[in-house]
Coordinates of C-alpha atoms in Angstrom, one line a residue:
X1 CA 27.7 8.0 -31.3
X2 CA 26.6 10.9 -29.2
X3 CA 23.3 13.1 -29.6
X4 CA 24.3 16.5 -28.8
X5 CA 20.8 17.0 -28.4
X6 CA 20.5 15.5 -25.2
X7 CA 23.4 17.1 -23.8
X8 CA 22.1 20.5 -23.4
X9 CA 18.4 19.5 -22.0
X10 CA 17.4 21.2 -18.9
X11 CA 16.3 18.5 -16.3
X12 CA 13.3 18.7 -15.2
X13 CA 12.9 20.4 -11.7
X14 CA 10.0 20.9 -8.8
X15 CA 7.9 24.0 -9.0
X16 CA 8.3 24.3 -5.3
X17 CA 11.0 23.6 -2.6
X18 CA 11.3 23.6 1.3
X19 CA 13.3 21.2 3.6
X20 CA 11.4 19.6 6.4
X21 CA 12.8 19.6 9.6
X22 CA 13.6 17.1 12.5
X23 CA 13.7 14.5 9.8
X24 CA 15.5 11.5 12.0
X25 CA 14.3 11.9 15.2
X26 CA 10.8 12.2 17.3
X27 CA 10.6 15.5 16.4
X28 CA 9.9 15.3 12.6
X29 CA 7.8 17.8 11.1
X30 CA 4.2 16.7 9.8
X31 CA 3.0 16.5 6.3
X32 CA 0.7 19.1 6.8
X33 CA 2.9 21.7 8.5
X34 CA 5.4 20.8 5.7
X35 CA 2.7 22.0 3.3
X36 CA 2.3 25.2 4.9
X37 CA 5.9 25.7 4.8
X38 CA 5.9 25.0 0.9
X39 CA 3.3 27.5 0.4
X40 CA 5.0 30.0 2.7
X41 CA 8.0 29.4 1.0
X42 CA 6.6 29.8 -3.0
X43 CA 4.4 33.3 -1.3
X44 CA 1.2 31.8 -2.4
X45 CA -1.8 30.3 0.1
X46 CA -2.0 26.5 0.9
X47 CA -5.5 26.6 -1.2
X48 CA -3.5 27.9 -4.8
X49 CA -1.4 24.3 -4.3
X50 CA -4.9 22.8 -3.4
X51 CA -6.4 23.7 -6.5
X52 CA -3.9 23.5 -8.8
X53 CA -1.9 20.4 -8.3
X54 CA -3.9 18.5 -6.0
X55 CA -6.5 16.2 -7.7
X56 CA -9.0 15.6 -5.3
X57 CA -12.5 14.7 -5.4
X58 CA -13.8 18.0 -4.6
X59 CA -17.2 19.5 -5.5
X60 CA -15.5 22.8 -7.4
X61 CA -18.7 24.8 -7.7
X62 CA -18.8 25.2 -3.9
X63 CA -14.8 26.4 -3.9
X64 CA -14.8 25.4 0.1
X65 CA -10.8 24.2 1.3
X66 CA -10.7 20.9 2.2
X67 CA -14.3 19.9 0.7
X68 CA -15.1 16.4 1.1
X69 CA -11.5 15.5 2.9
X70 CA -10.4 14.4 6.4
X71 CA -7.7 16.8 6.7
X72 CA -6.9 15.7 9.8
X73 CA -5.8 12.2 8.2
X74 CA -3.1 14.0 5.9
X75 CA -0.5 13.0 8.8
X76 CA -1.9 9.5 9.1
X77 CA -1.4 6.1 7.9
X78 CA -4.4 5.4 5.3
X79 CA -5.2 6.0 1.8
X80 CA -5.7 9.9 2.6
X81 CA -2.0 9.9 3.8
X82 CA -0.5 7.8 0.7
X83 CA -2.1 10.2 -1.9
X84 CA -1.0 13.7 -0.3
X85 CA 2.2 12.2 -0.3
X86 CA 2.2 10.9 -4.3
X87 CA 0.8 14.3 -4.9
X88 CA 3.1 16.4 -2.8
X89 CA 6.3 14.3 -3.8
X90 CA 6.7 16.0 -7.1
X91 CA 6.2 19.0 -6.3
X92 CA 8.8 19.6 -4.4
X93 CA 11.3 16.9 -5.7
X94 CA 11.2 14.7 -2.4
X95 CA 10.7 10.7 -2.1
X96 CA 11.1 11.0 1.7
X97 CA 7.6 12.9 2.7
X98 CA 6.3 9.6 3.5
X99 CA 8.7 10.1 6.9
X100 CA 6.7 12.9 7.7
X101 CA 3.6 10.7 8.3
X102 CA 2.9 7.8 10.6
X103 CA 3.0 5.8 6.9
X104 CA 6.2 4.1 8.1
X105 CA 4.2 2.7 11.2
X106 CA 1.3 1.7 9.2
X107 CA 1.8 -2.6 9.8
X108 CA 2.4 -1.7 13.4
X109 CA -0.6 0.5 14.1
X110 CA -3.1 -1.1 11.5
X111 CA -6.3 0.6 9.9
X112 CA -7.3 1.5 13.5
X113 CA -9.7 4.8 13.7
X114 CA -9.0 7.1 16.2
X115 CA -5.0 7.4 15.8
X116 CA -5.5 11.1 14.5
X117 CA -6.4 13.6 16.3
X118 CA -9.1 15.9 15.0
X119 CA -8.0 19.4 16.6
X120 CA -4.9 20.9 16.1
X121 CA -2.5 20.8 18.8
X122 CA 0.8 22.2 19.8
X123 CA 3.1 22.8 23.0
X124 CA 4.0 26.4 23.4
X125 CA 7.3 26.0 24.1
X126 CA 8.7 23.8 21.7
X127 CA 7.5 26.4 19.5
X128 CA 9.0 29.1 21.4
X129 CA 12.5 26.9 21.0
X130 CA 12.2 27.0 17.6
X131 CA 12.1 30.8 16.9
X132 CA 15.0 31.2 20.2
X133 CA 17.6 29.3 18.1
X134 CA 17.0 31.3 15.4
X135 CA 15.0 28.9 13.1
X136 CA 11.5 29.1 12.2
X137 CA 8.6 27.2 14.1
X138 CA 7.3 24.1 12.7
X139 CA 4.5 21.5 13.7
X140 CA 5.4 17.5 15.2
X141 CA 4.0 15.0 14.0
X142 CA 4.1 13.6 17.4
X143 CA 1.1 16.5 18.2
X144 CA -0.9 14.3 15.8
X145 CA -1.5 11.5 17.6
X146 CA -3.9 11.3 19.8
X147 CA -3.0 9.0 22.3
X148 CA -0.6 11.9 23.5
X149 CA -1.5 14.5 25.6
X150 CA 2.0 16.1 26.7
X151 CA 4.9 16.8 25.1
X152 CA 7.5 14.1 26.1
X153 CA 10.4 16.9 26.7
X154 CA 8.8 19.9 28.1
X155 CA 6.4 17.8 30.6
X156 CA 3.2 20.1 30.0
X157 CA -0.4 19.5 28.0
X158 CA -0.2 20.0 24.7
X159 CA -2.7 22.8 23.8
X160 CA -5.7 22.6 21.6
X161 CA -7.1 26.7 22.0
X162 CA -5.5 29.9 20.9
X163 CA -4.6 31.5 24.5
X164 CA -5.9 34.7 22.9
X165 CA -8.9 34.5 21.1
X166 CA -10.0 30.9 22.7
X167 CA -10.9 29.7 19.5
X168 CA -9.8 25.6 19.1
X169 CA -8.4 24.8 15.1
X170 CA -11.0 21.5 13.8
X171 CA -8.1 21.6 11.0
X172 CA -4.6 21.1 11.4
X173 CA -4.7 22.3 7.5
X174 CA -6.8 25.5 6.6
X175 CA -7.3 28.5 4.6
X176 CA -5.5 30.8 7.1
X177 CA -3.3 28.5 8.9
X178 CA 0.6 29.5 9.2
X179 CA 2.5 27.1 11.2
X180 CA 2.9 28.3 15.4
X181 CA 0.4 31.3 14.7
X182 CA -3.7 31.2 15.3
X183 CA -6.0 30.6 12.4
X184 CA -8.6 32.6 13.6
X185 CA -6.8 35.8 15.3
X186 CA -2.8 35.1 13.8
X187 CA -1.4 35.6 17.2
X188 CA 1.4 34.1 18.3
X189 CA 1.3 30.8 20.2
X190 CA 4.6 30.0 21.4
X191 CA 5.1 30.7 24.9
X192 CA 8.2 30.3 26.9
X193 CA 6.9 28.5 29.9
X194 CA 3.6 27.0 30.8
X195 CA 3.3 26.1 34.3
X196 CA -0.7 25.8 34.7
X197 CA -0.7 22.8 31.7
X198 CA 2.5 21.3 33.6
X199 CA 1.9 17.3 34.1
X200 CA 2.1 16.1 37.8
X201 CA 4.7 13.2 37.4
X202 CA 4.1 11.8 41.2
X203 CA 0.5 11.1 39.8
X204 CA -0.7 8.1 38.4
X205 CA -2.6 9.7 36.0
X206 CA 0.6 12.0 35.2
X207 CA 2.8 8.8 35.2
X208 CA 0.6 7.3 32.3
X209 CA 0.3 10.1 29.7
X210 CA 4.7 10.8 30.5
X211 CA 4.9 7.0 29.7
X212 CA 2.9 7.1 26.5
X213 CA 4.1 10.2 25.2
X214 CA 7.9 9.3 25.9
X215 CA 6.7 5.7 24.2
X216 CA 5.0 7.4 20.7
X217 CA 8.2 9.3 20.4
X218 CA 10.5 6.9 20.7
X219 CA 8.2 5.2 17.6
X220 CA 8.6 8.0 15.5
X221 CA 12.9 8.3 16.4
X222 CA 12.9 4.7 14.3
X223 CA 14.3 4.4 10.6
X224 CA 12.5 3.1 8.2
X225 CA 14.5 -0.6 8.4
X226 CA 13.6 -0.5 12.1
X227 CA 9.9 0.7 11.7
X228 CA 9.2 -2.0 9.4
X229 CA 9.9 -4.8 11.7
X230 CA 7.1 -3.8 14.0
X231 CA 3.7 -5.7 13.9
X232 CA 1.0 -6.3 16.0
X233 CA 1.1 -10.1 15.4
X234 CA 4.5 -9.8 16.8
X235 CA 3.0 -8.3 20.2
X236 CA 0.5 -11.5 20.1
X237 CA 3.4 -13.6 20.2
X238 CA 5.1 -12.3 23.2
X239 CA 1.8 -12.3 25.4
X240 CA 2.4 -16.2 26.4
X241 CA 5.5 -16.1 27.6
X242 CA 4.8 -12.5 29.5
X243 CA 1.4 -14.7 31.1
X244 CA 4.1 -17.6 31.9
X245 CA 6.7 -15.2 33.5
X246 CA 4.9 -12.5 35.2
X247 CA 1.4 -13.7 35.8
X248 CA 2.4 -17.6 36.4
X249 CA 0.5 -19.1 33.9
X250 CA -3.1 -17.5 34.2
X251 CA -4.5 -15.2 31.7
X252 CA -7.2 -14.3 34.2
X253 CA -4.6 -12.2 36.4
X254 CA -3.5 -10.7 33.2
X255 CA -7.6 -9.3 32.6
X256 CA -7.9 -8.3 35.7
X257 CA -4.7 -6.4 36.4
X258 CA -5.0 -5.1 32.6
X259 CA -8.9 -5.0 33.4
X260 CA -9.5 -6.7 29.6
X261 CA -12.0 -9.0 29.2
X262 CA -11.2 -12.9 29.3
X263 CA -12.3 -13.2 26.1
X264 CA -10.8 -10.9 24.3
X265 CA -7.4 -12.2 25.5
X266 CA -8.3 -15.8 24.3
X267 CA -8.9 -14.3 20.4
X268 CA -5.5 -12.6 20.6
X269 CA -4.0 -15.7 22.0
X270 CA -6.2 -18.0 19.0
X271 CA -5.3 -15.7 16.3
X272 CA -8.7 -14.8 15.5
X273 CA -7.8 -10.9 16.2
X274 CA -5.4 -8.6 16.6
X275 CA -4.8 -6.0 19.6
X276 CA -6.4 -2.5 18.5
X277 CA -3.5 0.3 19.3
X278 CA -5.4 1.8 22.3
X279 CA -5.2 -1.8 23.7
X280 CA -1.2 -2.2 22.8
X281 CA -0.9 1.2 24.4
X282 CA -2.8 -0.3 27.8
X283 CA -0.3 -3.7 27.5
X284 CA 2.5 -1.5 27.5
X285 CA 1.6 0.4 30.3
X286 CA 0.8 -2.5 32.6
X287 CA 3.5 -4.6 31.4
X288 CA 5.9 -1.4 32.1
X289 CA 8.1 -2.7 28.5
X290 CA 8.3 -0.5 25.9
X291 CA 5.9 0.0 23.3
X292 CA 8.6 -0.3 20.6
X293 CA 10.1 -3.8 22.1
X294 CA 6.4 -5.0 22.5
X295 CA 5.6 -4.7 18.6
X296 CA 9.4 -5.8 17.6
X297 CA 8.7 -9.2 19.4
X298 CA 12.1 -8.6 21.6
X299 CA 11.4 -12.1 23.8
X300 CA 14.8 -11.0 25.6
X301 CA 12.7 -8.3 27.2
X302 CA 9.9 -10.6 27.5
X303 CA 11.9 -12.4 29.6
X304 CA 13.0 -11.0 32.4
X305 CA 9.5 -8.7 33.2
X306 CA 8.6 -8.8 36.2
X307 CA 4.5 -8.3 37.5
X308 CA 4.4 -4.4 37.9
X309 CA 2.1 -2.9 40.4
X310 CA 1.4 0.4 38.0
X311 CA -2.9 1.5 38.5
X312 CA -5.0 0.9 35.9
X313 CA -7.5 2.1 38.4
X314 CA -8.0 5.8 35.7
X315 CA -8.1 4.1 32.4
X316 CA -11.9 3.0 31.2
X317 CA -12.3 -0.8 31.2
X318 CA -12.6 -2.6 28.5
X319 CA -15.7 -4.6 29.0
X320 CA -18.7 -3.6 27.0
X321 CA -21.1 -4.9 29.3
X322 CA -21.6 -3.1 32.5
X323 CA -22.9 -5.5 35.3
X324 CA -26.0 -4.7 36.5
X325 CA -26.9 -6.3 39.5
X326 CA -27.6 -4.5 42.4
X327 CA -27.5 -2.0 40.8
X328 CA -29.5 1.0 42.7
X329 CA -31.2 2.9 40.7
X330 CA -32.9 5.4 43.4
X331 CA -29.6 7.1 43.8
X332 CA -28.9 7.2 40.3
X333 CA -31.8 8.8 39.7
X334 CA -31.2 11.3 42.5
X335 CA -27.5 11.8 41.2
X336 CA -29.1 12.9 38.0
X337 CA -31.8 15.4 39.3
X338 CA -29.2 16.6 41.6
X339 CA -26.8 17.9 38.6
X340 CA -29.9 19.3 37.1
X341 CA -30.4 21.8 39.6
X342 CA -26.6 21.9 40.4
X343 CA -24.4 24.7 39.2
X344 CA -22.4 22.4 37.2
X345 CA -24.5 20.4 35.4
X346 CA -23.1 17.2 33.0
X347 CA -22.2 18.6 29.4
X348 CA -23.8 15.9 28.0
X349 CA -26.0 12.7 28.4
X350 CA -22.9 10.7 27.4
X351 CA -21.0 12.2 30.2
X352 CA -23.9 12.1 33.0
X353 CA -24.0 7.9 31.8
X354 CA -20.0 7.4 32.3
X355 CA -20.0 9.4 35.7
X356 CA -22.6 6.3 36.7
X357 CA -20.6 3.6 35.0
X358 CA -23.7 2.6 32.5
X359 CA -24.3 2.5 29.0
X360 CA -26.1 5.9 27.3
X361 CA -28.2 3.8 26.2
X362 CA -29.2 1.5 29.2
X363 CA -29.8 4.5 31.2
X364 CA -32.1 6.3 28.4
X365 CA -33.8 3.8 28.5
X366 CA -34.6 3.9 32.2
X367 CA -34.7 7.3 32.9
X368 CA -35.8 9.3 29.3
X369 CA -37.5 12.5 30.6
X370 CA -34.2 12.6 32.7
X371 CA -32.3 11.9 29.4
X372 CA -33.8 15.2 27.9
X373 CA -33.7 17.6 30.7
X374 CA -29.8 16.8 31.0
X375 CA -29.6 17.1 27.2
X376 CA -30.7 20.4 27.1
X377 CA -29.1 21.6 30.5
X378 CA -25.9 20.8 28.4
X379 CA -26.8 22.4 25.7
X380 CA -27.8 25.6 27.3
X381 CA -24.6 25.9 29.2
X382 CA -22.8 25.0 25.8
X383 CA -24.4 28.0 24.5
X384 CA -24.2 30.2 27.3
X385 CA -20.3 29.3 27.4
X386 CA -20.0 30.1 23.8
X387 CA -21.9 33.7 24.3
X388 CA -19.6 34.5 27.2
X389 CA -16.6 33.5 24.9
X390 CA -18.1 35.8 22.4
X391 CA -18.5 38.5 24.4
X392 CA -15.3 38.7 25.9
X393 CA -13.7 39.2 22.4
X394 CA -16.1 41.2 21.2
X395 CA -14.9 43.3 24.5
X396 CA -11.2 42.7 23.9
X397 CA -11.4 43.6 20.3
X398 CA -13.3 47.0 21.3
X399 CA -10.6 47.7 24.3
X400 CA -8.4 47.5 20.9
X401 CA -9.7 49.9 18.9
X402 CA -10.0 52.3 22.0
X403 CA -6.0 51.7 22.5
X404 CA -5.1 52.1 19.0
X405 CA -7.1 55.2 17.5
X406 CA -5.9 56.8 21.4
X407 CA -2.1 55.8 20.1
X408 CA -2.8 57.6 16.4
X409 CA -4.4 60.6 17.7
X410 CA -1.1 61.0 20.2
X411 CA 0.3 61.2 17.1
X412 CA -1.3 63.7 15.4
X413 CA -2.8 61.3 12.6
X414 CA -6.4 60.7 11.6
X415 CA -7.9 57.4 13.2
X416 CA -9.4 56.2 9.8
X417 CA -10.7 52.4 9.4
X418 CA -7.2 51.5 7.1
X419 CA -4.8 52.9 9.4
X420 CA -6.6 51.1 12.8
X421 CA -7.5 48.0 11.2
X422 CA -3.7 47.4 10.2
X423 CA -2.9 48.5 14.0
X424 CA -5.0 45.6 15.0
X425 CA -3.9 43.6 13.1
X426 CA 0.2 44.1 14.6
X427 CA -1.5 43.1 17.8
X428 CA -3.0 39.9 16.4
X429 CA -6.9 40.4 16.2
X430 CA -8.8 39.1 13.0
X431 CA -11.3 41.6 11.8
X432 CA -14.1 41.1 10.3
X433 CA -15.4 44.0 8.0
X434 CA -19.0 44.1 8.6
X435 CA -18.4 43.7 12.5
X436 CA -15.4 46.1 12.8
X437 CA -17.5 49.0 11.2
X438 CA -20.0 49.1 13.5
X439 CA -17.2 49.2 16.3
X440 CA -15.1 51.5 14.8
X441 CA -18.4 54.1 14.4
X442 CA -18.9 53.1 18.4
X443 CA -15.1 53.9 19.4
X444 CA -15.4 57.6 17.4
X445 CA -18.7 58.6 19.0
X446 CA -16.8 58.0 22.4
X447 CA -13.4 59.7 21.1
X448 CA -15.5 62.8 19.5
X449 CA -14.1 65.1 21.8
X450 CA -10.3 64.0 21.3
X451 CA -11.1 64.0 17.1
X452 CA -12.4 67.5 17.4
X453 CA -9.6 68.3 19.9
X454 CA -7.5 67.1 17.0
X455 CA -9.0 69.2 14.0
X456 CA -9.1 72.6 16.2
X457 CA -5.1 71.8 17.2
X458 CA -4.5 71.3 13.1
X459 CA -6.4 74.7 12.7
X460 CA -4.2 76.8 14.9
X461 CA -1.1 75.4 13.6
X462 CA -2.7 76.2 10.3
X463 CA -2.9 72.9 8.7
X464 CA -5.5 70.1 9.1
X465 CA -5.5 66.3 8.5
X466 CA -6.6 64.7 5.3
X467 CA -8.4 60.8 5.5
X468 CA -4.7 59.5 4.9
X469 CA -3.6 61.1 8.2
X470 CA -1.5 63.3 6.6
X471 CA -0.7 67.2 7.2
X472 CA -2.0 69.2 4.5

């Protein structure tokens, strides 16, 4: 018997829809620039989907995006990435999101902290690719990751600050955030080429962060079959016969070439502990095979490695002990006065204790008046840095107004606040009100004479100019 009254029910459907791109290969979109495009595409601000369809544990009375979350582990492979993905699934009718994450590579890269990065990064010409084949720029998830500081195809340092305004996204989700444009200012960040942030490949330095980039993306280009045959116990396992074949038999060459300490080694090797990522990352290197055939376990590969003779000599050791015999601590001490008075002093304590190869700590401990006087040396030039940055917008922004009530009065129209804050807004500045209004009363006392020129060349024509700019 059939029930006609199922036959004419409408199924149900997602509130929102967008297709993420690059889907397949190591250029897959990320969750969160997926999210932006779902908000773009519905005409409403990533917040509105917040608020209404996310459930998070939020404090609501303080109304604040992204209040008590990591936002910048919505593209990872924790709990924070599983429940955007169960959130953001049906909404838009989509059981693959979880590709759009590193989920897929969460037994290979464990519950280790530091994958994410915590700034939002981007290379300026993969974005300018996008919009040249006549698509729309979108985010990697590749950018995500940390452990990769240049894009693997154009060879050039992925970039952190908006070439305009200078100001570095905390967030790869925010309030304002539109996928290849500035948070802060909206300006455009593609860029066709970027020689200053190209990577010197002849390098060694160069020839590591190629290697690991081209490594990561390789990663991502697996399907999910593939992916989930990756583990790091699997990496473990290959680590004897790689000591037998290229090392002869002693782990000790393996330290020292890898600069790992002995013991560590030994618990990988006892199955006490597995490798953290950063160290998988350093195997791979040294070992010269593939990240992706070091977590499958591929023994043929295994096999046939030769010793390589790639430096080590720019990556931090591993040892958390520093030793300290002989140490001399008169020139430390004078290394440390020295960048006091220097132009360029240390940015921080933590950097003035690496540049002498000894814990923060340690050295406090040795030196505290020393410890202070760097502190706050950093700290001022910190400040100073940020003034100058501050400045120079605040000097940009006026230059803008000048250009832009110049271009209106050409024109015969009225400079008023609506008409040149949407003019600087076409050339990408964010305005705030409070701020713009005492520049915009600056810019007319140093136009006066061109705004009166204006009103006396209405006069003889026998019209003037209303607020609107219009002829009367």
């Amino acid at each position: 018997m059939i029930h006609t009254d199922t036959l004419f029910v409408v199924p149900p459907r997602a509130p929102f829809k967008a297709e993420p791109r690059g889907l397949g290969t190591w250029q897959r979109q990320r969750l969160s620039s997926y999210l932006l495009d779902v908000a773009a595409a519905a005409r409403v601000r990533p917040q509105a989907i917040l608020d209404s369809y996310v459930d998070w544990r939020a404090h609501k009375r303080t109304g604040r995006f992204g209040k008590c979350m990591r936002l910048d582990l919505i593209n990872g492979s924790g709990p924070s990435a599983r429940l955007w993905v169960s959130a953001v699934s049906p909404l838009v009718g989509r059981e693959d999101l979880d590709d759009l994450t590193l989920l897929p590579l969460a037994h290979a890269f464990g519950e280790t902290p530091g994958v994410m990065s915590k700034r939002r990064r981007w290379c300026p010409q993969c974005l300018y690719g996008d919009v040249a084949e006549g698509g729309y720029p979108y985010e990697r998830l590749l950018w995500s990751i940390s452990y990769v500081p240049v894009c693997p195809l154009h060879l050039t340092r992925l970039e952190t600050a908006c070439p305009k305004c200078g100001i570095s996204q905390l967030s790869e989700l925010s309030r304002h955030t539109q996928s290849g444009f500035c948070g802060a200012c909206k300006s455009w960040l593609g860029r066709k080429q970027s020689e200053p942030n190209a990577v010197d490949s002849q390098t060694a330095l160069g020839a590591y962060e190629i290697w690991v980039a081209r490594d990561f993306a390789n990663l991502l280009a697996l399907d999910r079959e593939s992916a989930a045959l990756l583990s790091r116990d699997r990496a473990v396992g290959l680590l004897p016969g790689v000591i037998a074949t290229a090392y002869r038999g002693n782990r000790m060459e393996l330290c020292r070439h890898a600069r790992f300490p002995k013991i560590t080694v030994d618990v990988w090797l006892q199955g006490r502990s597995l490798p953290t990522l950063s160290a998988l990352v350093r195997l791979s290197w040294v070992l010269q095979m593939p990240l992706r055939s070091l977590l499958a376990g591929d023994k043929d590969v295994a096999a046939t490695t030769p010793r390589s003779e790639v430096s080590v000599e720019f990556l931090p050791s591993k040892s958390r002990r520093k030793p300290l015999r002989g140490c001399d601590w008169a020139r430390i001490e004078r290394n440390l006065k020295g960048s006091i008075d220097s132009d360029q002093p240390y940015e921080s304590w933590h950097a003035a204790a690496q540049a002498q190869g000894i814990r923060p700590s340690l050295l406090r401990a040795r030196f505290p008046d020393l410890a202070a006087r760097i502190r706050d040396a950093g700290l001022q030039r910190r400040r100073e840095a940020a003034d100058a940055r501050q400045r120079a917008r605040a000097l940009a922004f006026e230059e803008a107004t000048v250009q832009c009530m110049q271009e209106l009065i050409s024109r015969q129209i009225y400079p008023d606040q609506l008409k040149v804050r949407q003019a600087l807004r076409e050339l990408g500045f964010c305005i705030d009100w409070f701020a713009a209004t005492k520049v915009f009363a600056s810019v007319r006392s140093r136009l006066a004479g061109e705004l009166s020129t204006l009103g006396r060349r209405a006069a003889v024509h026998g019209r003037g100019t209303n607020r609107n700019g219009n002829a009367r």
